[in-house]
XYZ file of C-alpha atoms in Angstrom:
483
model
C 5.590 11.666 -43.030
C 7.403 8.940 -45.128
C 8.719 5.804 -43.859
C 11.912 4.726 -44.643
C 13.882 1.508 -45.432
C 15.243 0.584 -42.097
C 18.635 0.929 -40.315
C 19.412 -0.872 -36.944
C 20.345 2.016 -34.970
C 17.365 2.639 -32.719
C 18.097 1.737 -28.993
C 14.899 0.630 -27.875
C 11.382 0.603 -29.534
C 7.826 0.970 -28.344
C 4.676 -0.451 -29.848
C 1.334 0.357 -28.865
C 1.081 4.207 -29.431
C -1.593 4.736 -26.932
C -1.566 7.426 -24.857
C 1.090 5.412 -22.127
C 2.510 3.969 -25.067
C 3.496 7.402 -26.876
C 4.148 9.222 -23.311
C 6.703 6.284 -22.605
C 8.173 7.013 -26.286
C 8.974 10.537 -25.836
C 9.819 10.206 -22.103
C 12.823 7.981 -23.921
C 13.461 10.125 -26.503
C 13.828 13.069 -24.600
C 16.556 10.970 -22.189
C 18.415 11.227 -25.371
C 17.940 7.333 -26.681
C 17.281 6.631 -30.133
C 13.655 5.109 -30.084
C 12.251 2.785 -32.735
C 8.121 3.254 -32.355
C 5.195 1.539 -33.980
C 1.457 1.320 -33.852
C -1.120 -1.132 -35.416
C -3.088 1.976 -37.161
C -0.616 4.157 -38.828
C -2.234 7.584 -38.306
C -1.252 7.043 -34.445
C 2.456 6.996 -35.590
C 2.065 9.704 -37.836
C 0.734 11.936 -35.335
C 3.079 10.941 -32.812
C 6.331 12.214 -35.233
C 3.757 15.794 -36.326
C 3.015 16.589 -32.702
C 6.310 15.707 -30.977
C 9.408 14.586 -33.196
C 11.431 17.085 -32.121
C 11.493 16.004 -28.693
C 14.145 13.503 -29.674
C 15.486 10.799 -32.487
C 12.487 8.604 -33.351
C 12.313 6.250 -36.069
C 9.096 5.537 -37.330
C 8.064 1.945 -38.206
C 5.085 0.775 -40.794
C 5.348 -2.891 -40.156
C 6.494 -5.130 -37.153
C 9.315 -6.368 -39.270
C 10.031 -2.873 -39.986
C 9.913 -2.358 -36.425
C 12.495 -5.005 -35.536
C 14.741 -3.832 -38.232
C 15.400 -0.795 -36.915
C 16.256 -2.050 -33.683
C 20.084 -2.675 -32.424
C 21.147 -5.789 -30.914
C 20.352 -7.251 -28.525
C 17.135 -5.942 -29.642
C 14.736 -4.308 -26.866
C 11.119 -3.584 -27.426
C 8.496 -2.513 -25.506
C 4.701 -3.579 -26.020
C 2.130 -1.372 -24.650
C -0.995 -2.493 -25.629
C -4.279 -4.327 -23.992
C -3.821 -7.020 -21.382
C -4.691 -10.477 -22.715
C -4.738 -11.627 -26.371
C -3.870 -8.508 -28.160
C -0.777 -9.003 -25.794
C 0.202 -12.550 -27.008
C -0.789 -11.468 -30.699
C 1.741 -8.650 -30.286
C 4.411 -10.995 -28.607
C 3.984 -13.753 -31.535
C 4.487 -10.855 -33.939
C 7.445 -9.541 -32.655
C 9.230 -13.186 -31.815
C 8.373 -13.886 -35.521
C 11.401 -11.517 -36.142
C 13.481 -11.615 -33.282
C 17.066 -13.644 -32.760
C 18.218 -15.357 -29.353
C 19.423 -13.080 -26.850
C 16.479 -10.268 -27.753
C 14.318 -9.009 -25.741
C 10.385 -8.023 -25.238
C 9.291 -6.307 -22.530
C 5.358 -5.924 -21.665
C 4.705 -2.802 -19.910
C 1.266 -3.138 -19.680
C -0.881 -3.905 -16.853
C -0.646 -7.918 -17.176
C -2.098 -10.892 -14.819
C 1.529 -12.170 -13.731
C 0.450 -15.493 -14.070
C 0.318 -14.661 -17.976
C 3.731 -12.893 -17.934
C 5.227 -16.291 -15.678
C 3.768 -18.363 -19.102
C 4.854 -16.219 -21.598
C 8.528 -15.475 -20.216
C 8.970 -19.772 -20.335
C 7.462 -19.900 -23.552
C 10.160 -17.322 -25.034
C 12.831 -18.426 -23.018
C 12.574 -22.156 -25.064
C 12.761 -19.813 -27.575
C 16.154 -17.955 -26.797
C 14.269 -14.883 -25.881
C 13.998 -12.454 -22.975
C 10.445 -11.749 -21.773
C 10.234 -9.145 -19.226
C 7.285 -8.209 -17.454
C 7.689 -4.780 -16.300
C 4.769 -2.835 -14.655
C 4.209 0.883 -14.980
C 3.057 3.269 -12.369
C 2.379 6.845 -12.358
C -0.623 7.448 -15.304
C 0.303 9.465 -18.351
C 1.464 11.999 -16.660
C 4.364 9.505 -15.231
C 4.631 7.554 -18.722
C 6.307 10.769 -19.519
C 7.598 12.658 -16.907
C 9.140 9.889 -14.495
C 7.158 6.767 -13.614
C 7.823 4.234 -11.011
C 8.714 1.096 -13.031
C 8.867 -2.243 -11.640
C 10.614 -4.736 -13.801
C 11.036 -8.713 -13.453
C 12.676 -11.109 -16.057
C 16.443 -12.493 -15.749
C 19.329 -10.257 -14.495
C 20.315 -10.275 -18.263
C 17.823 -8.601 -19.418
C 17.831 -6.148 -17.110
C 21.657 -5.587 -17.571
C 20.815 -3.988 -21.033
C 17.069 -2.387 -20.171
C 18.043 -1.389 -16.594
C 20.730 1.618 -17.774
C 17.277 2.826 -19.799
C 14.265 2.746 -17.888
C 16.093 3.884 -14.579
C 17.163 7.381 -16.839
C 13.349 7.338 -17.477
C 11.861 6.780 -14.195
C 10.802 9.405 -11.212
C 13.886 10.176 -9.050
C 13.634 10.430 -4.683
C 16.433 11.774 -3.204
C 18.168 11.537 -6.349
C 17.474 7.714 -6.490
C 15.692 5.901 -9.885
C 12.257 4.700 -8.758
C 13.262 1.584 -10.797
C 14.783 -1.718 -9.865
C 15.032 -5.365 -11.044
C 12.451 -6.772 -8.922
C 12.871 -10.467 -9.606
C 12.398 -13.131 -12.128
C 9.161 -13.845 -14.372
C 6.490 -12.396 -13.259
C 7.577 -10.991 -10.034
C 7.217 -7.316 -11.841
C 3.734 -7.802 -12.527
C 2.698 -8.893 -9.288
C 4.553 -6.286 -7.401
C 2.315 -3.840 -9.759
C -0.528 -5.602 -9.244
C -0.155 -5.558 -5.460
C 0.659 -1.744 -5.624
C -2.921 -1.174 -7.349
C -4.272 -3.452 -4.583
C -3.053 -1.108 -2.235
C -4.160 2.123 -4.179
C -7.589 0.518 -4.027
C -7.303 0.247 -0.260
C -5.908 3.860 0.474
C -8.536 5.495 -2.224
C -11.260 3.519 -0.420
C -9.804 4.797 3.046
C -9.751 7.998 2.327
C -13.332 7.775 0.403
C -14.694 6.584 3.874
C -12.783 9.389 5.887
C -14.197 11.794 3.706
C -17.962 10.352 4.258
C -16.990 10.481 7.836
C -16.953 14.140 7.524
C -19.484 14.741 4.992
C -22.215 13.126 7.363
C -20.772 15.658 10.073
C -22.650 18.370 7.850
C -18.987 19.498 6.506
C -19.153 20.905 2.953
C -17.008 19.265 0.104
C -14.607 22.247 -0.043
C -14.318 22.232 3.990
C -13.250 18.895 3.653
C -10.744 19.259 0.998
C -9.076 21.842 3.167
C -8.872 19.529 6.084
C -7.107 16.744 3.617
C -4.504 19.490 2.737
C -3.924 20.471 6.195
C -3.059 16.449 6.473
C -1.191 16.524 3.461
C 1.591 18.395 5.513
C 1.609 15.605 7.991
C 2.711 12.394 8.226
C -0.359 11.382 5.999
C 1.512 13.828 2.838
C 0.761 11.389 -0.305
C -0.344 11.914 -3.839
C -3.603 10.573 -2.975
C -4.221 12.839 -0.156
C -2.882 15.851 -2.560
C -5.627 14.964 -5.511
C -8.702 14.038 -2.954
C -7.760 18.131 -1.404
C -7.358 19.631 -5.374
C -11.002 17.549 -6.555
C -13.193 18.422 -3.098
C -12.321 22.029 -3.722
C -12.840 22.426 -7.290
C -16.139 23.828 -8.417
C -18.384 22.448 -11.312
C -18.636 25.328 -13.857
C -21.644 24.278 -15.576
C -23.466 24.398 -12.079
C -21.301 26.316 -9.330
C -21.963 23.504 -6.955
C -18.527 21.208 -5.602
C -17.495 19.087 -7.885
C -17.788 16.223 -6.405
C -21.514 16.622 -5.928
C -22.419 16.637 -9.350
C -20.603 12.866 -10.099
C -22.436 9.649 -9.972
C -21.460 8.016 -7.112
C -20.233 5.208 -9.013
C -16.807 4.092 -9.290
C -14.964 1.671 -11.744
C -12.341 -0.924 -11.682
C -10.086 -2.545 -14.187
C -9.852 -5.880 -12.827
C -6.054 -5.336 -11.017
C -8.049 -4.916 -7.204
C -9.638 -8.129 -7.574
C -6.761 -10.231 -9.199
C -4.782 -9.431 -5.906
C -8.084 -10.410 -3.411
C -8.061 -13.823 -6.082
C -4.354 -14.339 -4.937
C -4.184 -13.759 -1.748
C -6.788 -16.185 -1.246
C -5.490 -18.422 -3.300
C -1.850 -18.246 -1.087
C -3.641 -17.928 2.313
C -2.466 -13.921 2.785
C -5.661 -11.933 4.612
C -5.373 -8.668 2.321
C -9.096 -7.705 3.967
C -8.572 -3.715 3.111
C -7.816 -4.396 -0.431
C -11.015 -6.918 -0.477
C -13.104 -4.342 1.108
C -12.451 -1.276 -0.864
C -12.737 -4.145 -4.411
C -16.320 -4.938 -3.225
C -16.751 -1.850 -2.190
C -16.375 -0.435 -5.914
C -18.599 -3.750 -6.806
C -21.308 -2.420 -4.143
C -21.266 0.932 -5.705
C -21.838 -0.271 -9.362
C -25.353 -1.032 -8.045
C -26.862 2.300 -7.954
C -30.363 1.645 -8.893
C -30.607 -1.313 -6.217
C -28.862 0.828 -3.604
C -31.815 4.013 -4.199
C -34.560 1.574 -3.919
C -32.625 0.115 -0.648
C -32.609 3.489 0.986
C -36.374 3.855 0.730
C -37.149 0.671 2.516
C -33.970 -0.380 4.755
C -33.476 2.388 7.443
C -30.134 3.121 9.274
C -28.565 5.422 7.080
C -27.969 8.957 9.894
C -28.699 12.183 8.148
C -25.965 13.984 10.282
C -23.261 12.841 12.538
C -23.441 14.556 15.868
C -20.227 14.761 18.180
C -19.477 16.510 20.987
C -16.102 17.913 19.793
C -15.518 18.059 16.132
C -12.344 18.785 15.999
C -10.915 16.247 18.253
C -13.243 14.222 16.605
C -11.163 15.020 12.663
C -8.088 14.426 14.448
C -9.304 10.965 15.607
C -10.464 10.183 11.659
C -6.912 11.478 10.976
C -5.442 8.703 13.423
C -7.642 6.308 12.158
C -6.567 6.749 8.757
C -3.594 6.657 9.066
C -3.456 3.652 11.006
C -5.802 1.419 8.439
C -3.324 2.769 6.129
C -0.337 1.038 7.466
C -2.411 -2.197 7.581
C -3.388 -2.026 4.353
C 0.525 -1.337 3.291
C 1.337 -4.370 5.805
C -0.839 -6.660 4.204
C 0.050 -5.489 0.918
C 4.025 -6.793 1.810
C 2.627 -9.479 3.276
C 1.241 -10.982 -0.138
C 4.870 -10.027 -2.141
C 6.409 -11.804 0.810
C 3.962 -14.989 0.366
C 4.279 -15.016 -3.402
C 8.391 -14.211 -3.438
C 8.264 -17.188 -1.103
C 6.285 -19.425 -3.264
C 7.388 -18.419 -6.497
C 11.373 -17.927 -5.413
C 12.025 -14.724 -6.959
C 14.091 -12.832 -3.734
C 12.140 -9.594 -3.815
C 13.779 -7.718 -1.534
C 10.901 -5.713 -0.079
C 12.467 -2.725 1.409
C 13.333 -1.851 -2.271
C 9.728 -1.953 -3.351
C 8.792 0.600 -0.737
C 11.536 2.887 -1.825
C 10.757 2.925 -5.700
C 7.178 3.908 -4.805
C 8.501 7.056 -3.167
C 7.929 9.152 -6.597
C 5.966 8.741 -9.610
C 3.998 6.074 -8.725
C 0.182 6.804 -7.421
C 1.027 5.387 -4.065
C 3.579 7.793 -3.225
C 4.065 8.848 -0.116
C 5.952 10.488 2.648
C 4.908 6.984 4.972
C 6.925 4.596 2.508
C 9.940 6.108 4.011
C 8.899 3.978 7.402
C 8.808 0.729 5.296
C 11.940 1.177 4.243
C 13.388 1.812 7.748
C 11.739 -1.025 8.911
C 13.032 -3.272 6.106
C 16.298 -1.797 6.666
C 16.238 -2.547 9.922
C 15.068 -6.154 9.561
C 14.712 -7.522 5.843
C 13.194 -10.914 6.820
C 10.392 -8.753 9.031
C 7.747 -11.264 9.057
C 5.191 -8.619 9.709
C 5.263 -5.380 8.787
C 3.416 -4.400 11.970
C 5.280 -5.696 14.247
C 8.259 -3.279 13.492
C 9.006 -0.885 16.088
C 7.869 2.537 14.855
C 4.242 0.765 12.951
C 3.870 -0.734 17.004
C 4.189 2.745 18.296
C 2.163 4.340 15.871
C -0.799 1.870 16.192
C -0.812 1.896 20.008
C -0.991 5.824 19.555
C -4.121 5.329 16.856
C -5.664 2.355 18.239
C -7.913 4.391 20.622
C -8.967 7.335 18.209
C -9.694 4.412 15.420
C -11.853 2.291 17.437
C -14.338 5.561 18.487
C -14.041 6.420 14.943
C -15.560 2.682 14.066
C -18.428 2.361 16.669
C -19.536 6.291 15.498
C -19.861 5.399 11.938
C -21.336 2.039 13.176
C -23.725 3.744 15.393
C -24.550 6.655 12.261
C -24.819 3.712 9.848
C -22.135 5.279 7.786
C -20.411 1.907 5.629
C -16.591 2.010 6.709
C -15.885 -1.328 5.170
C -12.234 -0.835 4.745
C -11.852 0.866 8.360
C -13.387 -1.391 9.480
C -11.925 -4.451 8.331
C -8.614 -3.022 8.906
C -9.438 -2.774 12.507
C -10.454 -6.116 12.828
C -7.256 -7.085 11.267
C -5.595 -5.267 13.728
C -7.371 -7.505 16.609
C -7.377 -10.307 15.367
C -3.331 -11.077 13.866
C -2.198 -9.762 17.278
C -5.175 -12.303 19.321
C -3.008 -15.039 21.287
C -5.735 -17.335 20.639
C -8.757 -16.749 18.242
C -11.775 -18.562 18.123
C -11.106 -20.764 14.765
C -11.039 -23.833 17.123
C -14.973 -24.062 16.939
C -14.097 -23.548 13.410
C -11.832 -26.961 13.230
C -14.629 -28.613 15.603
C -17.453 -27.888 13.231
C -15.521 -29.235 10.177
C -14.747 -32.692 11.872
C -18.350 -32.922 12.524
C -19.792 -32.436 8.994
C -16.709 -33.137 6.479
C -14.731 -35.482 8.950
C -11.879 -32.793 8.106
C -9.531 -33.448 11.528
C -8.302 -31.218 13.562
C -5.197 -30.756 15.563
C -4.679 -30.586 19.548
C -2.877 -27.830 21.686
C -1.607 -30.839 24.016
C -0.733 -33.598 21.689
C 1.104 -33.778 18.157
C -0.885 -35.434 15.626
C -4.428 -35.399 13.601
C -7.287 -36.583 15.036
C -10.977 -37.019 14.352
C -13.778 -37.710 16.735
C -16.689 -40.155 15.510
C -19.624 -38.185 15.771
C -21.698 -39.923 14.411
C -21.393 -43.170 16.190
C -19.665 -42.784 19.915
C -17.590 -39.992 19.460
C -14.085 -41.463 20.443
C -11.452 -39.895 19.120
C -9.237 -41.236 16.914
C -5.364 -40.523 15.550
C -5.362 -40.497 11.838
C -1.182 -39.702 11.961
């Protein structure tokens, strides 16, 4: 492959030829737009054009001012590379050659706080800065993601018309809208992977439910597709039937048996615990199923546990088993909507703090498709947001009430069995307790104001009187009005 002097006739470029960064590339191409791509390490380019540039019109860049050049104004390019530094390296690369009015759009998994800094940075600069997150894997980079863009209404005037031909449809609809200013992309993405974490960890417990019932991994799976025709159908519910039933080849034993029961994380689960504590929201599924991942990182600690710290049942014995699934079955699916609750909750909190306007009934409906949160259920949220856009809880619309009352009692013997088995339901759990205590007319964080005045002097409030007051404990413990 040769490159050649540059012409500005591409429509939109991509840098970072990864594999999201080349999936996005061709997913463009083949929409029919002329796309401009780059990469750091040339042979990444090069193989891009050998495998695939027939797909569509790509024009192949050696240099970032190469890259630019071939670019038609207002210039649009896309940066898919890692979060952090390489990020703003990329961005001061790019802005080096870029005029007013141009635009850069990150499309990588970014803390929004960074994408909030760099968008005012460019904008002093006459540039657009769009933060734009990207669900669905590779497999959605190019067949249809979910795509979640913030930056001004500008910018999205001239990327909107493109990444909405690129993204997943649902009933015919893009799984793409402006979601706000700044960084209100990123931390509706962000939030999104909180809630993945949440429903993965969910269904992980669900599935330990059963395991510990003396069900085999293949039994399982075929009880999660059975659910998958319900009202729990979701991608997630799809792959956890497909990877219980598939068979190791090396050893003919479930798949899942041979793994290390260790799982990952890439930071995005606990940057939305960090903010939601830092804004006040109680997202306790998502911080559950984070330090759950955390607790299962520690897998020599945890086998020297189980030989000296008993509790841990062999096998779960019920009286019914079925009814007993069908109760797990409620009580996922009711966690689930709490999780999904919360989850609005915190782009509620943050839309409020930050003023972006995210209309939230839209970010349930461009999860429908592509995204790994898909799922029949998101169909509710919408209804409910439909129904009432300034819902202040998510719960409290009318079907979630119905469908909770109907759970409630099948998740709460779910609970005290696993308690009672010592199986860890963290994130069931939690949600339950959720459940109790944001519908509690009074809770018991009273003591909780009484015990700060005592050692911190922090005041408290009355139920009878306005003001805040402080009791001398100390010395005669009046009380005192400090306004």
């Amino acid at each position: 492959m040769t490159f050649t002097a540059p012409t500005a006739i591409a429509d939109i470029g991509v840098t970072g030829l990864g594999v999201m960064g080349a999936n996005l590339a061709r997913n463009l191409a083949r929409n029919g737009f002329k796309v401009a791509v780059h990469n750091r390490s040339i042979g990444r380019t090069q193989r891009l054009i050998a495998d695939h540039g027939a797909e569509g019109e790509f024009f192949p860049a050696e240099s970032v001012e190469n890259f630019v050049a071939s670019l038609s104004t207002p210039r649009v390019a896309i940066i898919m590379v890692q979060a952090g530094p390489p990020t703003d390296a990329v961005i001061e690369q790019l802005a080096a050659h870029m005029d007013p009015g141009d635009i850069i759009v990150d499309c990588g998994n970014s803390q929004y706080q960074d994408t909030r800094r760099r968008e005012a940075s460019l904008r002093e600069r006459g540039l657009h800065f769009v933060g734009a997150g990207v669900s669905g894997g590779e497999e959605g980079a190019l067949l249809g993601p979910a795509i979640m863009p913030g930056g001004t209404v500008e910018s999205y005037d001239r990327l909107g018309p493109m990444f909405e031909a690129i993204a997943a449809k649902a009933d015919g609809e893009p799984c793409c809208t402006h979601v706000g200013p700044d960084g209100a992309g990123h931390f509706v993405k962000m939030v999104h992977n909180g809630i993945e974490y949440a429903d993965m960890q969910l269904i992980t417990e669900a599935y330990d439910i059963m395991r510990t019932l003396g069900m085999s991994a293949p039994e399982i799976g075929g009880v999660f597709a059975e659910w998958n025709t319900g009202d729990l159908e979701s991608y997630l519910i799809d792959v956890t039937a497909e990877v219980l039933r598939h068979e190791d080849a090396k050893t003919g034993r479930a798949f899942v048996d041979i793994l290390v029961d260790r799982a990952s994380q890439k930071g995005t689960g606990a940057w939305t615990v960090q903010t939601a504590a830092a804004l006040g929201v109680p997202v306790t599924g998502i911080a559950e199923a984070t330090f759950a991942r955390s607790l299962s990182g520690s897998v020599a600690q945890r086998a020297a546990a189980a030989q000296t710290l008993p509790g841990h049942a062999e096998e779960l014995t019920v009286a019914d088993r079925t009814a007993f699934i069908e109760d797990v079955r409620r009580a996922l699916y009711a966690s689930k909507m709490v999780a999904y609750s919360q989850g609005f909750e915190l782009i509620r909190a943050a839309s409020d703090e930050y003023g972006w306007g995210v209309k939230l009934g839209e970010m349930a409906k461009i999860w429908r498709a592509g995204c790994i949160i898909r799922a029949r259920f998101l169909d509710r949220i919408t209804e409910a947001y439909t129904r009432d856009a300034e819902l202040p809880l998510l719960l409290a619309d009318e079907f979630f009430v119905d469908a909770i009352n109907d759970a409630v009692p099948a998740w709460r013997r779910v609970v005290t069995a696993a308690f009672e088995a010592g199986i860890p339901v963290p994130a069931f759990a939690s949600s339950l307790a959720y459940y109790d205590g944001v519908r509690a007319p009074r809770s018991s964080a009273a003591l909780i104001q009484a015990q700060r005045d005592l050692f911190g002097s922090h005041t408290y409030q009355r139920v009878d009187m306005a003001g805040t007051f402080h009791t001398r404990w100390s010395a005669d413990r009046a009380e005192e009005q400090w306004d």
